[in-house]
Amino acid sequence: MTISRNTLILLIACTGVFVEALDIAILNLSIPLIQKQFSVSTGTVQWLQTLYVLLYGSFLIIGGKLSDVSGRKRVFLAGIALFFLASIGAGFSDSFSQLAGFRALQGLAAALVMPSALSLITNTFTELTARSKAIALFSSFAAIGSGSGLSLGGIIATYAGWQWVFFINVPVLLLIGGLALRYIPADPIYRTRQIPDLLSGALLAFTLLLITYVVHTIGQSASPLWHQLVLIGLVVLSIRWLQFRTIRQTDPLIDISLLRAPTTLTGLGVTLLLGAFFTGFLFVQSITLQQYMGFSAARAGILLFPFSLLSAVVGKLLIPALLRRMPVLQMGILGMGMMAIGAVALIGSLQLGYPLWLLLISVACISGFGMAICFTSLTLLVIADIAVEHQGLASSVGTTAYFLGGGLGLSILSLLMPSETNVTNGLIWPAVGLLVYAIVGVVWLGRHAYVKRRRASTQDKHLLRTIDEVL
């Protein structure tokens, strides 16, 4: 049996995005082991996830533009090579700062792999039906990687050590890189190359990391006031500089004018909250199961695996039915409502002495149902009022908003984490923070739905009045 070149390219791209998606979740159940080895606080260890998602989100659009101007194959191979080196470095790290640095490099590498892999598929499969099937498979690999990351990470960390959470990437990336070199066609020679605004991408990453650091620093009472004021001033200057560059560039990093539609802004804002909620939930869930309920990483991973399957079933069977029966806005409200119910169940579990059944209800509402419903509805909401030719950019900005929300939201939750000297309240306040994220999301979507309904009603009344005057 021979495999066509197109099929090989599809498998290469899908495997690349599988590793990238896997690495977002695979570290969560290893966090308590890393925290114990390096003797760092819960608020400090969260930087491993914060750095990954912030670098990923900040450079995702740059990665897509580089793929267009520098070549899909070049950028894909560069991302795979950087991910390979960062994974080796992370596994051999002998200090927390080293590990955090290599984790940040993994996020940067993922920002190169994701858009270039998708570009490989869309340029390899030009026929509409074949392209749709290829993109569906690509999305499935991403979902499987993200869903299996928790379980796989817990088992690996327990029986092989947390270092192998990173080392497991190495042989897979070697294989992908070798196949990509051999089978992906060479990039075309570009006569003119418009280099994307790399400085704005770096400035965006710096600004977001600075905001995250400011949030973390302000939460520490030992930080002097002058230090906090200097950091806040730097944040303001960075934001102003980024705004200036966006206005002055002929090909800006993000064309803000395309994203001013109220529906798009609502979708992006709630997507930001979704990223903050779900990334924070995975972190709190891992700490709860292992540090407060005494689960090993492997046992926690096995316990959570069925909910990954539930999410896949919801995506396959329930989501299409919901899309046929309710507007996207209502679907988003339903999804964020499930997140809020899950947060309430989590708070109840933490308050009542960690009954497992209540925690599992929380996981079912959030990981099983809420996440699948929210992600689909918000993705559609972001692009609803955008012209077809700009929907790709809007979708990329939506993905960026999700990961940026994850980084910023997790940093805010770290302020509510219990200190080593005061763990009597456990993780109740971080769980309350998650509930606030969800409630704000529900209110935001509900308000937008109300405004749209009133506007439509006003337009209908105006139309009827005009008809009466004519008649």
Tab-separated table of C-alpha atoms in Angstrom:
chain	number	residue	atom	x	y	z
A	1	MET	CA	0.000	0.000	0.000
A	2	THR	CA	1.475	3.357	-1.046
A	3	ILE	CA	0.679	6.673	0.585
A	4	SER	CA	0.363	9.718	-1.637
A	5	ARG	CA	2.528	12.785	-1.057
A	6	ASN	CA	-0.564	14.861	-0.191
A	7	THR	CA	-1.593	12.357	2.480
A	8	LEU	CA	1.914	12.420	3.951
A	9	ILE	CA	1.887	16.218	4.074
A	10	LEU	CA	-1.494	16.083	5.827
A	11	LEU	CA	-0.172	13.595	8.410
A	12	ILE	CA	2.977	15.683	8.959
A	13	ALA	CA	0.939	18.851	9.548
A	14	CYS	CA	-1.588	17.054	11.776
A	15	THR	CA	1.128	15.427	13.893
A	16	GLY	CA	2.867	18.782	14.281
A	17	VAL	CA	-0.256	20.475	15.602
A	18	PHE	CA	-0.993	17.410	17.781
A	19	VAL	CA	2.328	17.889	19.618
A	20	GLU	CA	1.683	21.627	20.003
A	21	ALA	CA	-1.842	21.064	21.374
A	22	LEU	CA	-0.651	18.200	23.587
A	23	ASP	CA	1.963	20.413	25.215
A	24	ILE	CA	-0.598	22.961	26.356
A	25	ALA	CA	-2.320	20.430	28.625
A	26	ILE	CA	0.344	17.785	29.264
A	27	LEU	CA	2.153	19.839	31.906
A	28	ASN	CA	-0.850	20.484	34.167
A	29	LEU	CA	-0.741	17.261	36.183
A	30	SER	CA	3.068	17.497	36.418
A	31	ILE	CA	2.944	20.909	38.089
A	32	PRO	CA	2.833	19.654	41.726
A	33	LEU	CA	5.886	17.437	41.063
A	34	ILE	CA	7.805	20.343	39.504
A	35	GLN	CA	6.734	22.611	42.348
A	36	LYS	CA	8.039	20.110	44.896
A	37	GLN	CA	11.389	19.541	43.144
A	38	PHE	CA	12.230	23.232	42.734
A	39	SER	CA	10.576	24.376	46.002
A	40	VAL	CA	8.569	27.165	44.387
A	41	SER	CA	5.190	28.561	45.388
A	42	THR	CA	1.918	27.882	43.601
A	43	GLY	CA	1.908	31.481	42.393
A	44	THR	CA	5.386	31.049	40.896
A	45	VAL	CA	4.898	27.665	39.229
A	46	GLN	CA	1.948	29.022	37.214
A	47	TRP	CA	4.480	30.959	35.114
A	48	LEU	CA	5.223	27.715	33.244
A	49	GLN	CA	1.762	27.858	31.695
A	50	THR	CA	1.544	31.650	31.565
A	51	LEU	CA	4.759	32.012	29.545
A	52	TYR	CA	3.730	29.286	27.096
A	53	VAL	CA	0.293	30.672	26.285
A	54	LEU	CA	1.392	34.332	26.240
A	55	LEU	CA	4.275	33.713	23.818
A	56	TYR	CA	2.037	31.461	21.743
A	57	GLY	CA	-0.761	34.019	21.581
A	58	SER	CA	1.520	37.011	21.011
A	59	PHE	CA	3.356	35.531	18.028
A	60	LEU	CA	0.562	33.487	16.424
A	61	ILE	CA	-0.352	36.174	13.885
A	62	ILE	CA	3.340	36.839	13.162
A	63	GLY	CA	3.762	33.102	12.535
A	64	GLY	CA	0.958	33.188	9.986
A	65	LYS	CA	2.379	36.216	8.185
A	66	LEU	CA	5.881	34.716	8.149
A	67	SER	CA	4.436	31.593	6.529
A	68	ASP	CA	3.033	33.754	3.745
A	69	VAL	CA	6.186	35.773	3.027
A	70	SER	CA	9.043	33.454	4.022
A	71	GLY	CA	7.575	30.124	2.995
A	72	ARG	CA	5.369	27.562	4.682
A	73	LYS	CA	8.005	24.826	4.718
A	74	ARG	CA	10.718	27.078	6.143
A	75	VAL	CA	8.551	28.380	8.966
A	76	PHE	CA	7.170	24.912	9.770
A	77	LEU	CA	10.672	23.419	9.955
A	78	ALA	CA	11.916	26.371	12.015
A	79	GLY	CA	9.058	25.859	14.482
A	80	ILE	CA	9.667	22.103	14.700
A	81	ALA	CA	13.417	22.643	15.232
A	82	LEU	CA	12.843	25.249	17.952
A	83	PHE	CA	10.251	23.043	19.679
A	84	PHE	CA	12.716	20.119	19.510
A	85	LEU	CA	15.544	22.115	21.130
A	86	ALA	CA	13.245	23.713	23.722
A	87	SER	CA	11.856	20.296	24.735
A	88	ILE	CA	15.366	18.903	25.270
A	89	GLY	CA	16.365	22.002	27.231
A	90	ALA	CA	13.229	21.844	29.399
A	91	GLY	CA	13.787	18.178	30.224
A	92	PHE	CA	17.394	18.790	31.288
A	93	SER	CA	16.642	21.981	33.259
A	94	ASP	CA	18.186	21.995	36.724
A	95	SER	CA	16.549	25.223	37.906
A	96	PHE	CA	13.063	26.661	37.691
A	97	SER	CA	14.231	29.745	35.789
A	98	GLN	CA	15.811	27.541	33.097
A	99	LEU	CA	12.638	25.498	32.805
A	100	ALA	CA	10.516	28.655	32.518
A	101	GLY	CA	12.789	30.014	29.777
A	102	PHE	CA	12.570	26.839	27.702
A	103	ARG	CA	8.812	26.720	28.267
A	104	ALA	CA	8.572	30.230	26.788
A	105	LEU	CA	10.571	29.048	23.749
A	106	GLN	CA	8.082	26.193	23.319
A	107	GLY	CA	5.275	28.754	23.154
A	108	LEU	CA	7.152	30.729	20.505
A	109	ALA	CA	7.784	27.541	18.516
A	110	ALA	CA	4.099	26.588	18.702
A	111	ALA	CA	3.222	30.011	17.252
A	112	LEU	CA	5.319	29.099	14.195
A	113	VAL	CA	4.066	25.509	13.845
A	114	MET	CA	0.300	26.105	14.102
A	115	PRO	CA	-0.288	28.622	11.256
A	116	SER	CA	2.356	27.141	8.944
A	117	ALA	CA	0.876	23.646	9.360
A	118	LEU	CA	-2.584	24.953	8.476
A	119	SER	CA	-1.115	26.835	5.507
A	120	LEU	CA	0.523	23.611	4.285
A	121	ILE	CA	-2.881	21.926	4.270
A	122	THR	CA	-4.807	24.734	2.576
A	123	ASN	CA	-2.184	25.021	-0.170
A	124	THR	CA	-1.841	21.257	-0.675
A	125	PHE	CA	-5.568	20.516	-0.892
A	126	THR	CA	-6.997	23.036	-3.352
A	127	GLU	CA	-10.288	21.265	-4.136
A	128	LEU	CA	-13.009	22.481	-1.746
A	129	THR	CA	-14.301	19.098	-0.513
A	130	ALA	CA	-10.821	17.653	-0.029
A	131	ARG	CA	-9.686	20.811	1.749
A	132	SER	CA	-12.682	20.742	4.108
A	133	LYS	CA	-11.993	17.109	5.036
A	134	ALA	CA	-8.292	17.851	5.557
A	135	ILE	CA	-9.019	20.839	7.808
A	136	ALA	CA	-11.537	18.759	9.779
A	137	LEU	CA	-8.868	16.086	10.356
A	138	PHE	CA	-6.377	18.802	11.311
A	139	SER	CA	-8.834	20.196	13.884
A	140	SER	CA	-9.487	16.690	15.220
A	141	PHE	CA	-5.764	16.112	15.817
A	142	ALA	CA	-5.581	19.416	17.704
A	143	ALA	CA	-8.599	18.455	19.833
A	144	ILE	CA	-7.235	14.954	20.515
A	145	GLY	CA	-3.859	16.397	21.523
A	146	SER	CA	-5.440	18.888	23.883
A	147	GLY	CA	-7.881	16.333	25.305
A	148	SER	CA	-5.341	13.554	25.874
A	149	GLY	CA	-2.650	15.853	27.279
A	150	LEU	CA	-3.939	15.761	30.850
A	151	SER	CA	-4.184	11.970	31.061
A	152	LEU	CA	-0.940	11.267	29.233
A	153	GLY	CA	0.956	13.868	31.249
A	154	GLY	CA	-0.229	12.423	34.551
A	155	ILE	CA	0.790	8.867	33.654
A	156	ILE	CA	4.202	9.899	32.270
A	157	ALA	CA	5.005	12.147	35.241
A	158	THR	CA	4.137	9.419	37.755
A	159	TYR	CA	6.040	6.526	36.195
A	160	ALA	CA	8.896	8.250	34.327
A	161	GLY	CA	9.281	11.672	35.973
A	162	TRP	CA	8.120	15.118	34.908
A	163	GLN	CA	11.162	15.502	32.618
A	164	TRP	CA	9.681	12.931	30.241
A	165	VAL	CA	6.662	15.158	29.705
A	166	PHE	CA	9.123	17.143	27.575
A	167	PHE	CA	11.371	14.328	26.339
A	168	ILE	CA	8.397	12.493	24.806
A	169	ASN	CA	8.275	15.242	22.167
A	170	VAL	CA	11.824	14.587	20.951
A	171	PRO	CA	11.441	11.395	18.843
A	172	VAL	CA	8.114	12.585	17.418
A	173	LEU	CA	9.591	15.936	16.389
A	174	LEU	CA	12.639	14.226	14.857
A	175	LEU	CA	10.331	12.065	12.760
A	176	ILE	CA	8.167	15.023	11.712
A	177	GLY	CA	11.214	17.098	10.798
A	178	GLY	CA	12.741	14.309	8.708
A	179	LEU	CA	9.512	13.622	6.832
A	180	ALA	CA	8.906	17.337	6.282
A	181	LEU	CA	12.377	17.799	4.776
A	182	ARG	CA	11.827	14.850	2.469
A	183	TYR	CA	8.218	15.181	1.341
A	184	ILE	CA	7.045	18.802	1.667
A	185	PRO	CA	7.758	20.606	-1.620
A	186	ALA	CA	10.227	23.487	-1.594
A	187	ASP	CA	8.767	26.928	-1.026
A	188	PRO	CA	8.289	29.100	-4.105
A	189	ILE	CA	10.816	31.842	-4.764
A	190	TYR	CA	9.212	35.163	-3.885
A	191	ARG	CA	10.089	38.095	-6.139
A	192	THR	CA	9.019	40.639	-3.542
A	193	ARG	CA	8.823	39.962	0.157
A	194	GLN	CA	7.052	42.277	2.551
A	195	ILE	CA	8.511	41.427	5.930
A	196	PRO	CA	5.763	41.372	8.586
A	197	ASP	CA	5.899	43.761	11.509
A	198	LEU	CA	8.095	41.616	13.754
A	199	LEU	CA	8.810	44.512	16.109
A	200	SER	CA	5.098	44.945	16.861
A	201	GLY	CA	4.829	41.214	17.562
A	202	ALA	CA	7.755	41.391	19.980
A	203	LEU	CA	6.306	44.563	21.514
A	204	LEU	CA	2.923	42.871	21.989
A	205	ALA	CA	4.599	39.929	23.751
A	206	PHE	CA	6.681	42.276	25.928
A	207	THR	CA	3.623	44.362	26.852
A	208	LEU	CA	1.538	41.350	27.838
A	209	LEU	CA	4.365	39.781	29.837
A	210	LEU	CA	4.890	43.135	31.545
A	211	ILE	CA	1.175	43.420	32.387
A	212	THR	CA	1.253	39.885	33.778
A	213	TYR	CA	4.335	40.677	35.859
A	214	VAL	CA	2.731	43.892	37.142
A	215	VAL	CA	-0.362	41.963	38.245
A	216	HIS	CA	1.873	39.423	39.989
A	217	THR	CA	4.005	42.135	41.637
A	218	ILE	CA	1.109	44.294	42.847
A	219	GLY	CA	-0.258	41.260	44.650
A	220	GLN	CA	2.916	41.072	46.745
A	221	SER	CA	2.739	43.376	49.744
A	222	ALA	CA	6.549	43.462	49.944
A	223	SER	CA	6.808	45.268	46.603
A	224	PRO	CA	7.529	49.019	47.168
A	225	LEU	CA	5.113	51.591	45.762
A	226	TRP	CA	7.713	53.291	43.535
A	227	HIS	CA	8.513	49.942	41.925
A	228	GLN	CA	4.849	49.338	41.127
A	229	LEU	CA	4.436	52.864	39.695
A	230	VAL	CA	7.482	52.439	37.430
A	231	LEU	CA	6.106	49.138	36.111
A	232	ILE	CA	2.669	50.658	35.474
A	233	GLY	CA	4.335	53.536	33.622
A	234	LEU	CA	6.232	51.068	31.433
A	235	VAL	CA	2.976	49.272	30.631
A	236	VAL	CA	1.316	52.540	29.560
A	237	LEU	CA	4.310	53.480	27.383
A	238	SER	CA	4.360	50.032	25.755
A	239	ILE	CA	0.645	50.172	24.951
A	240	ARG	CA	0.956	53.668	23.474
A	241	TRP	CA	3.930	52.630	21.352
A	242	LEU	CA	2.035	49.594	20.085
A	243	GLN	CA	-0.950	51.801	19.189
A	244	PHE	CA	1.355	54.238	17.366
A	245	ARG	CA	2.946	51.458	15.318
A	246	THR	CA	-0.446	49.966	14.448
A	247	ILE	CA	-1.620	53.328	13.072
A	248	ARG	CA	1.572	54.136	11.162
A	249	GLN	CA	2.279	50.740	9.549
A	250	THR	CA	1.027	50.137	6.001
A	251	ASP	CA	0.629	46.447	6.857
A	252	PRO	CA	-0.036	46.465	10.629
A	253	LEU	CA	0.158	43.398	12.812
A	254	ILE	CA	-3.621	43.629	13.352
A	255	ASP	CA	-5.931	45.888	11.346
A	256	ILE	CA	-8.041	47.188	14.219
A	257	SER	CA	-10.651	48.668	11.859
A	258	LEU	CA	-11.724	45.144	10.875
A	259	LEU	CA	-12.527	44.234	14.471
A	260	ARG	CA	-14.745	47.139	15.537
A	261	ALA	CA	-18.098	45.475	14.876
A	262	PRO	CA	-19.956	45.068	18.220
A	263	THR	CA	-20.541	41.346	17.650
A	264	THR	CA	-16.856	40.778	16.882
A	265	LEU	CA	-15.756	42.758	19.946
A	266	THR	CA	-18.166	40.781	22.121
A	267	GLY	CA	-16.873	37.497	20.705
A	268	LEU	CA	-13.237	38.498	21.278
A	269	GLY	CA	-13.901	39.760	24.800
A	270	VAL	CA	-15.715	36.623	25.910
A	271	THR	CA	-13.091	34.449	24.167
A	272	LEU	CA	-10.488	36.213	26.319
A	273	LEU	CA	-12.558	35.335	29.404
A	274	LEU	CA	-12.939	31.744	28.197
A	275	GLY	CA	-9.152	31.394	27.922
A	276	ALA	CA	-8.737	32.858	31.406
A	277	PHE	CA	-11.393	30.519	32.806
A	278	PHE	CA	-10.345	27.226	31.229
A	279	THR	CA	-6.583	27.633	31.691
A	280	GLY	CA	-7.174	28.591	35.304
A	281	PHE	CA	-9.577	25.699	35.826
A	282	LEU	CA	-7.055	23.126	34.586
A	283	PHE	CA	-4.456	24.568	36.959
A	284	VAL	CA	-6.783	24.625	39.989
A	285	GLN	CA	-8.084	21.147	39.141
A	286	SER	CA	-4.551	19.710	39.079
A	287	ILE	CA	-3.586	21.277	42.425
A	288	THR	CA	-6.877	20.156	44.019
A	289	LEU	CA	-6.620	16.518	42.942
A	290	GLN	CA	-2.979	16.041	43.905
A	291	GLN	CA	-2.196	18.371	46.801
A	292	TYR	CA	-5.571	18.402	48.552
A	293	MET	CA	-7.165	15.057	47.608
A	294	GLY	CA	-3.996	12.941	47.555
A	295	PHE	CA	-4.264	11.621	43.986
A	296	SER	CA	-1.130	10.632	42.115
A	297	ALA	CA	-0.632	12.318	38.757
A	298	ALA	CA	-1.369	9.019	36.976
A	299	ARG	CA	-4.574	8.372	38.931
A	300	ALA	CA	-5.735	11.939	38.300
A	301	GLY	CA	-5.016	11.556	34.588
A	302	ILE	CA	-6.955	8.302	34.322
A	303	LEU	CA	-9.847	9.837	36.289
A	304	LEU	CA	-10.097	12.774	33.873
A	305	PHE	CA	-9.698	10.811	30.637
A	306	PRO	CA	-13.434	9.945	30.198
A	307	PHE	CA	-14.267	13.649	30.169
A	308	SER	CA	-11.984	14.136	27.160
A	309	LEU	CA	-14.055	11.474	25.397
A	310	LEU	CA	-17.259	13.203	26.538
A	311	SER	CA	-16.040	16.463	25.016
A	312	ALA	CA	-15.374	14.698	21.706
A	313	VAL	CA	-18.898	13.209	21.717
A	314	VAL	CA	-20.409	16.620	22.507
A	315	GLY	CA	-18.470	18.168	19.637
A	316	LYS	CA	-19.533	15.453	17.214
A	317	LEU	CA	-23.203	14.988	18.146
A	318	LEU	CA	-24.527	17.807	20.349
A	319	ILE	CA	-22.901	20.883	18.775
A	320	PRO	CA	-24.416	20.372	15.272
A	321	ALA	CA	-27.853	19.895	16.859
A	322	LEU	CA	-27.493	23.081	18.922
A	323	LEU	CA	-26.390	25.072	15.872
A	324	ARG	CA	-29.564	23.995	14.057
A	325	ARG	CA	-31.854	24.911	16.946
A	326	MET	CA	-30.560	28.140	18.515
A	327	PRO	CA	-28.738	31.348	17.553
A	328	VAL	CA	-24.992	31.472	18.137
A	329	LEU	CA	-25.377	34.120	20.870
A	330	GLN	CA	-27.766	31.927	22.857
A	331	MET	CA	-25.424	28.991	22.383
A	332	GLY	CA	-22.567	31.077	23.804
A	333	ILE	CA	-24.693	32.021	26.822
A	334	LEU	CA	-25.501	28.328	27.347
A	335	GLY	CA	-21.810	27.418	27.198
A	336	MET	CA	-20.673	30.127	29.622
A	337	GLY	CA	-23.619	29.212	31.841
A	338	MET	CA	-22.287	25.639	31.987
A	339	MET	CA	-18.902	27.078	32.960
A	340	ALA	CA	-20.540	29.043	35.785
A	341	ILE	CA	-22.390	25.941	37.044
A	342	GLY	CA	-19.110	24.019	36.944
A	343	ALA	CA	-17.379	26.748	38.948
A	344	VAL	CA	-20.149	26.637	41.573
A	345	ALA	CA	-19.735	22.842	41.820
A	346	LEU	CA	-15.964	23.305	42.205
A	347	ILE	CA	-16.471	25.833	45.008
A	348	GLY	CA	-18.892	23.416	46.682
A	349	SER	CA	-16.369	20.585	46.476
A	350	LEU	CA	-13.626	22.750	47.989
A	351	GLN	CA	-15.935	24.057	50.726
A	352	LEU	CA	-17.414	20.679	51.725
A	353	GLY	CA	-14.194	18.710	52.161
A	354	TYR	CA	-13.505	17.629	48.560
A	355	PRO	CA	-16.289	15.109	47.785
A	356	LEU	CA	-15.215	13.496	44.518
A	357	TRP	CA	-18.712	13.349	42.997
A	358	LEU	CA	-19.080	17.126	43.223
A	359	LEU	CA	-15.677	17.691	41.632
A	360	LEU	CA	-16.627	15.320	38.798
A	361	ILE	CA	-19.834	17.303	38.182
A	362	SER	CA	-17.626	20.367	37.861
A	363	VAL	CA	-15.333	18.627	35.352
A	364	ALA	CA	-18.328	17.348	33.345
A	365	CYS	CA	-19.913	20.815	33.117
A	366	ILE	CA	-16.656	22.539	32.172
A	367	SER	CA	-14.441	20.071	30.279
A	368	GLY	CA	-17.219	17.828	29.001
A	369	PHE	CA	-19.914	20.255	27.847
A	370	GLY	CA	-19.064	23.908	28.439
A	371	MET	CA	-15.723	24.127	26.656
A	372	ALA	CA	-16.927	22.490	23.433
A	373	ILE	CA	-20.072	24.649	23.305
A	374	CYS	CA	-18.238	27.883	24.132
A	375	PHE	CA	-15.335	27.447	21.741
A	376	THR	CA	-17.569	26.666	18.768
A	377	SER	CA	-20.088	29.441	19.414
A	378	LEU	CA	-17.486	32.119	20.161
A	379	THR	CA	-15.437	31.229	17.082
A	380	LEU	CA	-18.553	31.730	14.951
A	381	LEU	CA	-19.435	34.918	16.824
A	382	VAL	CA	-16.017	36.486	16.166
A	383	ILE	CA	-16.347	36.080	12.386
A	384	ALA	CA	-20.125	36.657	12.122
A	385	ASP	CA	-19.930	40.298	10.958
A	386	ILE	CA	-16.579	40.070	9.154
A	387	ALA	CA	-16.249	40.012	5.356
A	388	VAL	CA	-15.293	36.595	3.972
A	389	GLU	CA	-11.868	37.754	2.773
A	390	HIS	CA	-10.966	38.906	6.312
A	391	GLN	CA	-12.416	35.999	8.304
A	392	GLY	CA	-9.050	34.218	8.430
A	393	LEU	CA	-7.460	37.183	10.213
A	394	ALA	CA	-10.438	37.541	12.570
A	395	SER	CA	-10.251	33.832	13.427
A	396	SER	CA	-6.510	34.158	14.153
A	397	VAL	CA	-7.182	37.140	16.415
A	398	GLY	CA	-9.833	35.056	18.206
A	399	THR	CA	-7.316	32.255	18.822
A	400	THR	CA	-4.808	34.843	20.005
A	401	ALA	CA	-7.395	36.315	22.402
A	402	TYR	CA	-8.017	32.859	23.884
A	403	PHE	CA	-4.351	32.218	24.671
A	404	LEU	CA	-3.717	35.748	25.895
A	405	GLY	CA	-6.706	35.372	28.197
A	406	GLY	CA	-5.187	32.148	29.471
A	407	GLY	CA	-1.910	33.839	30.353
A	408	LEU	CA	-3.372	36.973	31.914
A	409	GLY	CA	-6.225	35.171	33.668
A	410	LEU	CA	-3.930	32.598	35.257
A	411	SER	CA	-1.660	35.371	36.513
A	412	ILE	CA	-4.630	37.110	38.152
A	413	LEU	CA	-5.732	33.846	39.779
A	414	SER	CA	-2.205	33.364	41.145
A	415	LEU	CA	-2.834	36.375	43.401
A	416	LEU	CA	-5.644	34.398	45.039
A	417	MET	CA	-3.613	31.225	45.508
A	418	PRO	CA	-2.996	30.207	49.146
A	419	SER	CA	0.447	30.915	50.546
A	420	GLU	CA	2.515	28.136	52.064
A	421	THR	CA	1.884	29.644	55.496
A	422	ASN	CA	-1.875	29.935	55.074
A	423	VAL	CA	-3.605	27.074	53.319
A	424	THR	CA	-6.702	26.936	55.508
A	425	ASN	CA	-8.932	28.320	52.758
A	426	GLY	CA	-7.388	26.081	50.102
A	427	LEU	CA	-8.310	27.047	46.572
A	428	ILE	CA	-11.734	28.532	47.264
A	429	TRP	CA	-10.779	32.090	46.263
A	430	PRO	CA	-9.211	31.054	42.945
A	431	ALA	CA	-12.396	29.059	42.270
A	432	VAL	CA	-14.448	32.169	43.067
A	433	GLY	CA	-12.255	34.011	40.560
A	434	LEU	CA	-13.203	31.412	37.939
A	435	LEU	CA	-16.881	31.953	38.742
A	436	VAL	CA	-16.433	35.704	38.232
A	437	TYR	CA	-14.873	35.094	34.790
A	438	ALA	CA	-17.859	32.940	33.799
A	439	ILE	CA	-20.502	35.342	35.140
A	440	VAL	CA	-18.919	38.307	33.341
A	441	GLY	CA	-18.978	36.240	30.140
A	442	VAL	CA	-22.678	35.380	30.548
A	443	VAL	CA	-23.590	39.014	31.301
A	444	TRP	CA	-21.539	40.319	28.367
A	445	LEU	CA	-23.197	37.936	25.906
A	446	GLY	CA	-26.630	38.526	27.422
A	447	ARG	CA	-26.265	42.296	27.183
A	448	HIS	CA	-25.205	42.052	23.537
A	449	ALA	CA	-28.188	39.805	22.755
A	450	TYR	CA	-30.510	42.305	24.485
A	451	VAL	CA	-29.059	45.268	22.540
A	452	LYS	CA	-29.379	43.398	19.241
A	453	ARG	CA	-32.977	42.469	20.009
A	454	ARG	CA	-33.890	46.065	20.922
A	455	ARG	CA	-32.170	47.408	17.812
A	456	ALA	CA	-34.044	44.920	15.621
A	457	SER	CA	-37.335	45.831	17.320
A	458	THR	CA	-36.685	49.562	16.775
A	459	GLN	CA	-35.890	48.969	13.106
A	460	ASP	CA	-39.104	46.947	12.690
A	461	LYS	CA	-41.179	49.740	14.262
A	462	HIS	CA	-39.512	52.324	12.026
A	463	LEU	CA	-40.234	50.186	8.963
A	464	LEU	CA	-43.916	49.789	9.918
A	465	ARG	CA	-44.221	53.553	10.518
A	466	THR	CA	-42.711	54.247	7.085
A	467	ILE	CA	-45.132	51.811	5.439
A	468	ASP	CA	-48.103	53.480	7.188
A	469	GLU	CA	-46.972	56.911	5.970
A	470	VAL	CA	-46.626	55.658	2.399
A	471	LEU	CA	-50.037	53.995	2.455
